[in-house]
Amino acid sequence: MEKLPRWADIALVPILNLLLALIVSGIVVALIGQNPFEAMRIMVDGAVGSTYGWGYTLFYATNFIFTGLAVAVAFHAKLFNIGGEGQAQFGSLGVALVCLAVPWPHWTLALPAAILGGALFGAGWAAIPAYLQARRGSHIVITTIMFNFIASALLVYLLVGILKAPGMAPETARFPEGAYLPTARDIFAVIGVDFGYSPLNVTFLVALLAAWLVWLLLWRTRLGYEIRAFGHSEPAALYAGISPFRITMLAMLISGALAGLMAINAVMGEQQRLLQDNVLGAGFVGIAVALMGRSHPVGVLLAAILFGALYQGGAELEFETSVPRDMVVVIQALVILFTGALDGMTRSPLERVFLRFGRRAPEPGAPAE
Amino acid sequence: MSDPAIELRGISKSFGAVKANKDIAIRVMPGTIHGIIGENGAGKSTLMSILYGFYRADRGEIFIRGERTDIPDSQAAIRAGIGMVFQHFKLVQNFTVLENIVLGAEEGALLTTSLGKARTLLKQLSEDYELQVDPDARIEDLGVGMQQRVEILKALYRQADILILDEPTGVLTPSEADHLFRILEGLKREGKTIILITHKLREIMEITDTVSVMRRGEMTATVKTAETGPEELAELMVGRKVLLRVEKKAAQPGARVLEIEDLRVVDGSGVERLRGISLDVRAGEILGIAGVAGNGQSELLEVLGGMRSGTGRVRVNGDELDLVGPRADARTRRARGIAHVPEDRQHEGLIMDFHAWENVAFGYHADPAYNRGLLMDNDALRRDTERKIAKFDVRPADCWQTAKNFSGGNQQKIVIARELERDPDLLLVGQPTRGVDIGAIEFIHQQIVALRDAGKAILLVSVELDEILSLSDRIAVMFDGRIMGERLPSQTDERELGLMMAGITDTDRGHTHAEVEGNLAHVHGKVG
């Protein structure tokens, strides 16, 4: 018997958690002498109050969709991929190499090639921890974390070395103009709508497509079936003739490729050159997004937009008030804490409420007591 | 007449909409052995958990020796003199027997006093009740029967005079079970009250004075054991007449389907679990493998089912199987006409969070009938599931239920339906009726016999000797990774098989229990 109805499990629990996080955040904001309601208004307004706000919110969300999907796919195979950060960073190298390799005539040609480059590099960075897990039993949490540091160090090495453009900064040359992606402003201008300036670009659509493909993979293909079966029980997978090695490798490769695709948005879509810090923690936010989205593509999508709004709203809050930057990080951390880590805190009281409610409900056909 | 040792009045307990116990009333008289029998999910465990303070009843009263007693937690149960021996022992593996016995009942900061006291008491108890255990042995070096004695000693050390045993014989050989029953008889003579929870009718008939039957959360009857019989009890448990014996014709063995020569398996920690097995199974026959759990039967099924690698020669219909490498997997085995009903349906045979229809494809999900291009043909799969659910009478007949929401018997029917409907040449089947209710046992046994009658070869592994004796056409006994010998069911009995299961082949000689236990402890020590 299910303890909670489906709608409560999917919607009510996350919403309650979010409200709790906001209440606690409000208390913290009040404690430092600011008006929490005003702060809330600024954040909401900043995130979704204008096309400019929406642009930034969805731009951040695009990053989080990719990294969230990456964590979700691996999680279905019961692999906890903490290495989204490093895989995204390595993916950015792939995207940059593709963009710099050829003087691209048009973005429609550059985009597929960059997708391939980002996915291959991201997958490649995930392949080593995956192999170590599948063949040697080295724990994937440990290896992927360490690979984050290696990716970061490697990128610095390349950016101060052979990839460095003339000048002071450790960064590559600008990508050719043919590799610039159309922004939301460009696209909306075609239909005569004035969309505020933001880095939101066509990659958002790629992210939506990726979410749909992940859904298709997990629930409609044989590989997805095998990934989910393996994630539920390894002995059962062996019993069914599903190779643990193959599933571990494939799930991690897909996960790494998705993380690597984040660079399409951040590097190709916004920065248009490879910088040293281009992931900025999105790999880790992806873990919270996948947790909150319960590893389902739709959930990941919604959670990613929420986190995008938090990022953008937080930036506005910092800009408009004297709430310090650290405070914004605290609010984001509280949301992650409540929605991800403290999920059980609201879940079990809620289950009790529903159990009591269920008992009172008349039971058809039950003998009178 | 004296007060009952335990009296329960009007006990009810619900979990959400599920009524686990409905208005239960029972009187257990002191100095008797009182059996509680019922199918899985009948509410036996819930009732005992209420008595031991794990759950609180929604309604009802508990009287211990005539006094109304509140049991909010297990400490209160212990104070009331109730001791519980769980099905899964709660012992610290790397502690000694003595340390386990005083654990949680230490007196003072220094262990020496309580250990000394426990040692004296242990000596006395072992003399009184045949409860011999070496107080300084580590639990991990002891056999299962010995570990169970430690659990009983733990309860006695806490001065329990009401002892509850939950399915105590599930892991024991027949001779260990006999010994346990002698211990229980001894405790009864000393005036202790014993509640025995079991689903085995034979044990009830053998040892209890009174028996209470539970069905669907209700206490359906309490009768004197001497005044009833297994058929009547089975009917009370299930609510309808049940065939306790498997009805089957004599086997018509045909050609050799499975031939095994010198099969060996070494596990991950380097222990040889199969030490040169040679067997064969013919078409139209059931070969039963008897043995105490942990003597290599699981490994035998796993290596034949493609779940682990081994060495030696295995032929199916004359063709040799790969025992290592990429073609030694379960998928290749299925393609060779080997179906497998695994021992552990919850961790192997089914994905508990998958819908019934997803589970019906499990292992056969690459079948072209279930696939359409790159995608799986879920509609075809669901149609197939509807058909199988109807044919095998799976309840509820809903292909959208997740596997964990079916009862044990219906879960097993899903596995059986999946494997048998493939029309295999060879069926590997492990513990087909473990945790399955009597009604479903009857059905599952009929299905297995029907497959045999259709001329298929069946290799049956079970720790239930009754099941082995009634289903098999030939019986091989396994001990410590070896086959101790083969017998025909008509020419052997439980006593002989029991001795072979303990590693003794010259079964005509008289044997001491020490000998049997010594052998079993040797094996368990290695397993642990």
PDB file of N, CA, C and O in Angstrom, chain B residues 2 8 109 132 187 225 261 272 296 309 321 403 449 454 497 506 518:
ATOM      1  N   SER B   2      -6.163 -21.937  37.213  1.00  0.00           N
ATOM      2  CA  SER B   2      -5.294 -20.780  37.382  1.00  0.00           C
ATOM      3  C   SER B   2      -5.557 -19.752  36.279  1.00  0.00           C
ATOM      4  O   SER B   2      -6.178 -20.048  35.265  1.00  0.00           O
ATOM      5  N   LEU B   8      -5.483 -12.004  25.893  1.00  0.00           N
ATOM      6  CA  LEU B   8      -5.697 -10.811  25.086  1.00  0.00           C
ATOM      7  C   LEU B   8      -7.194 -10.673  24.870  1.00  0.00           C
ATOM      8  O   LEU B   8      -7.873 -11.662  24.611  1.00  0.00           O
ATOM      9  N   ALA B 109      28.913  -0.730  35.696  1.00  0.00           N
ATOM     10  CA  ALA B 109      29.784  -0.293  34.617  1.00  0.00           C
ATOM     11  C   ALA B 109      30.767  -1.383  34.215  1.00  0.00           C
ATOM     12  O   ALA B 109      31.181  -1.471  33.064  1.00  0.00           O
ATOM     13  N   GLN B 132      23.092 -26.796  25.703  1.00  0.00           N
ATOM     14  CA  GLN B 132      24.545 -26.648  25.758  1.00  0.00           C
ATOM     15  C   GLN B 132      25.049 -25.669  24.695  1.00  0.00           C
ATOM     16  O   GLN B 132      24.766 -25.839  23.518  1.00  0.00           O
ATOM     17  N   LEU B 187      11.411 -26.920  28.864  1.00  0.00           N
ATOM     18  CA  LEU B 187      11.005 -25.633  29.430  1.00  0.00           C
ATOM     19  C   LEU B 187       9.557 -25.709  29.920  1.00  0.00           C
ATOM     20  O   LEU B 187       9.208 -25.170  30.962  1.00  0.00           O
ATOM     21  N   THR B 225      -4.930 -29.404  20.365  1.00  0.00           N
ATOM     22  CA  THR B 225      -4.243 -30.055  19.247  1.00  0.00           C
ATOM     23  C   THR B 225      -4.665 -31.510  19.122  1.00  0.00           C
ATOM     24  O   THR B 225      -4.814 -32.030  18.009  1.00  0.00           O
ATOM     25  N   GLU B 261      28.936 -32.216 -14.856  1.00  0.00           N
ATOM     26  CA  GLU B 261      30.109 -33.006 -14.466  1.00  0.00           C
ATOM     27  C   GLU B 261      31.094 -32.119 -13.726  1.00  0.00           C
ATOM     28  O   GLU B 261      31.523 -31.094 -14.243  1.00  0.00           O
ATOM     29  N   GLU B 272      35.520 -22.249  -1.790  1.00  0.00           N
ATOM     30  CA  GLU B 272      34.917 -23.118  -2.804  1.00  0.00           C
ATOM     31  C   GLU B 272      33.527 -23.536  -2.340  1.00  0.00           C
ATOM     32  O   GLU B 272      33.372 -24.243  -1.355  1.00  0.00           O
ATOM     33  N   GLY B 296      25.484 -24.711  -0.667  1.00  0.00           N
ATOM     34  CA  GLY B 296      25.868 -24.670  -2.079  1.00  0.00           C
ATOM     35  C   GLY B 296      24.699 -24.754  -3.045  1.00  0.00           C
ATOM     36  O   GLY B 296      24.892 -24.601  -4.248  1.00  0.00           O
ATOM     37  N   SER B 309      29.955 -17.404 -12.407  1.00  0.00           N
ATOM     38  CA  SER B 309      30.727 -18.306 -13.253  1.00  0.00           C
ATOM     39  C   SER B 309      31.253 -19.485 -12.446  1.00  0.00           C
ATOM     40  O   SER B 309      31.286 -19.462 -11.220  1.00  0.00           O
ATOM     41  N   LEU B 321      27.413 -25.695 -22.184  1.00  0.00           N
ATOM     42  CA  LEU B 321      27.189 -24.282 -21.830  1.00  0.00           C
ATOM     43  C   LEU B 321      28.522 -23.637 -21.483  1.00  0.00           C
ATOM     44  O   LEU B 321      29.379 -24.278 -20.878  1.00  0.00           O
ATOM     45  N   ALA B 403       4.928  -4.586  -8.017  1.00  0.00           N
ATOM     46  CA  ALA B 403       5.144  -5.942  -7.507  1.00  0.00           C
ATOM     47  C   ALA B 403       5.052  -5.997  -5.991  1.00  0.00           C
ATOM     48  O   ALA B 403       4.524  -6.949  -5.422  1.00  0.00           O
ATOM     49  N   VAL B 449       4.310 -29.751 -11.475  1.00  0.00           N
ATOM     50  CA  VAL B 449       4.063 -31.143 -11.885  1.00  0.00           C
ATOM     51  C   VAL B 449       3.541 -31.175 -13.327  1.00  0.00           C
ATOM     52  O   VAL B 449       3.934 -32.035 -14.122  1.00  0.00           O
ATOM     53  N   ALA B 454       4.537 -32.513 -19.021  1.00  0.00           N
ATOM     54  CA  ALA B 454       4.685 -32.098 -20.415  1.00  0.00           C
ATOM     55  C   ALA B 454       6.064 -32.490 -20.945  1.00  0.00           C
ATOM     56  O   ALA B 454       6.452 -32.074 -22.040  1.00  0.00           O
ATOM     57  N   LEU B 497      17.349 -38.538   5.263  1.00  0.00           N
ATOM     58  CA  LEU B 497      17.732 -37.312   4.545  1.00  0.00           C
ATOM     59  C   LEU B 497      18.331 -36.295   5.501  1.00  0.00           C
ATOM     60  O   LEU B 497      19.317 -35.626   5.181  1.00  0.00           O
ATOM     61  N   ASP B 506      26.754 -42.761   6.208  1.00  0.00           N
ATOM     62  CA  ASP B 506      26.434 -44.119   6.678  1.00  0.00           C
ATOM     63  C   ASP B 506      25.255 -44.016   7.632  1.00  0.00           C
ATOM     64  O   ASP B 506      25.370 -44.108   8.840  1.00  0.00           O
ATOM     65  N   GLY B 518      28.418 -30.750  15.230  1.00  0.00           N
ATOM     66  CA  GLY B 518      29.820 -30.486  14.914  1.00  0.00           C
ATOM     67  C   GLY B 518      29.983 -30.264  13.417  1.00  0.00           C
ATOM     68  O   GLY B 518      30.593 -29.303  12.969  1.00  0.00           O
TER      69      GLY B 518
END
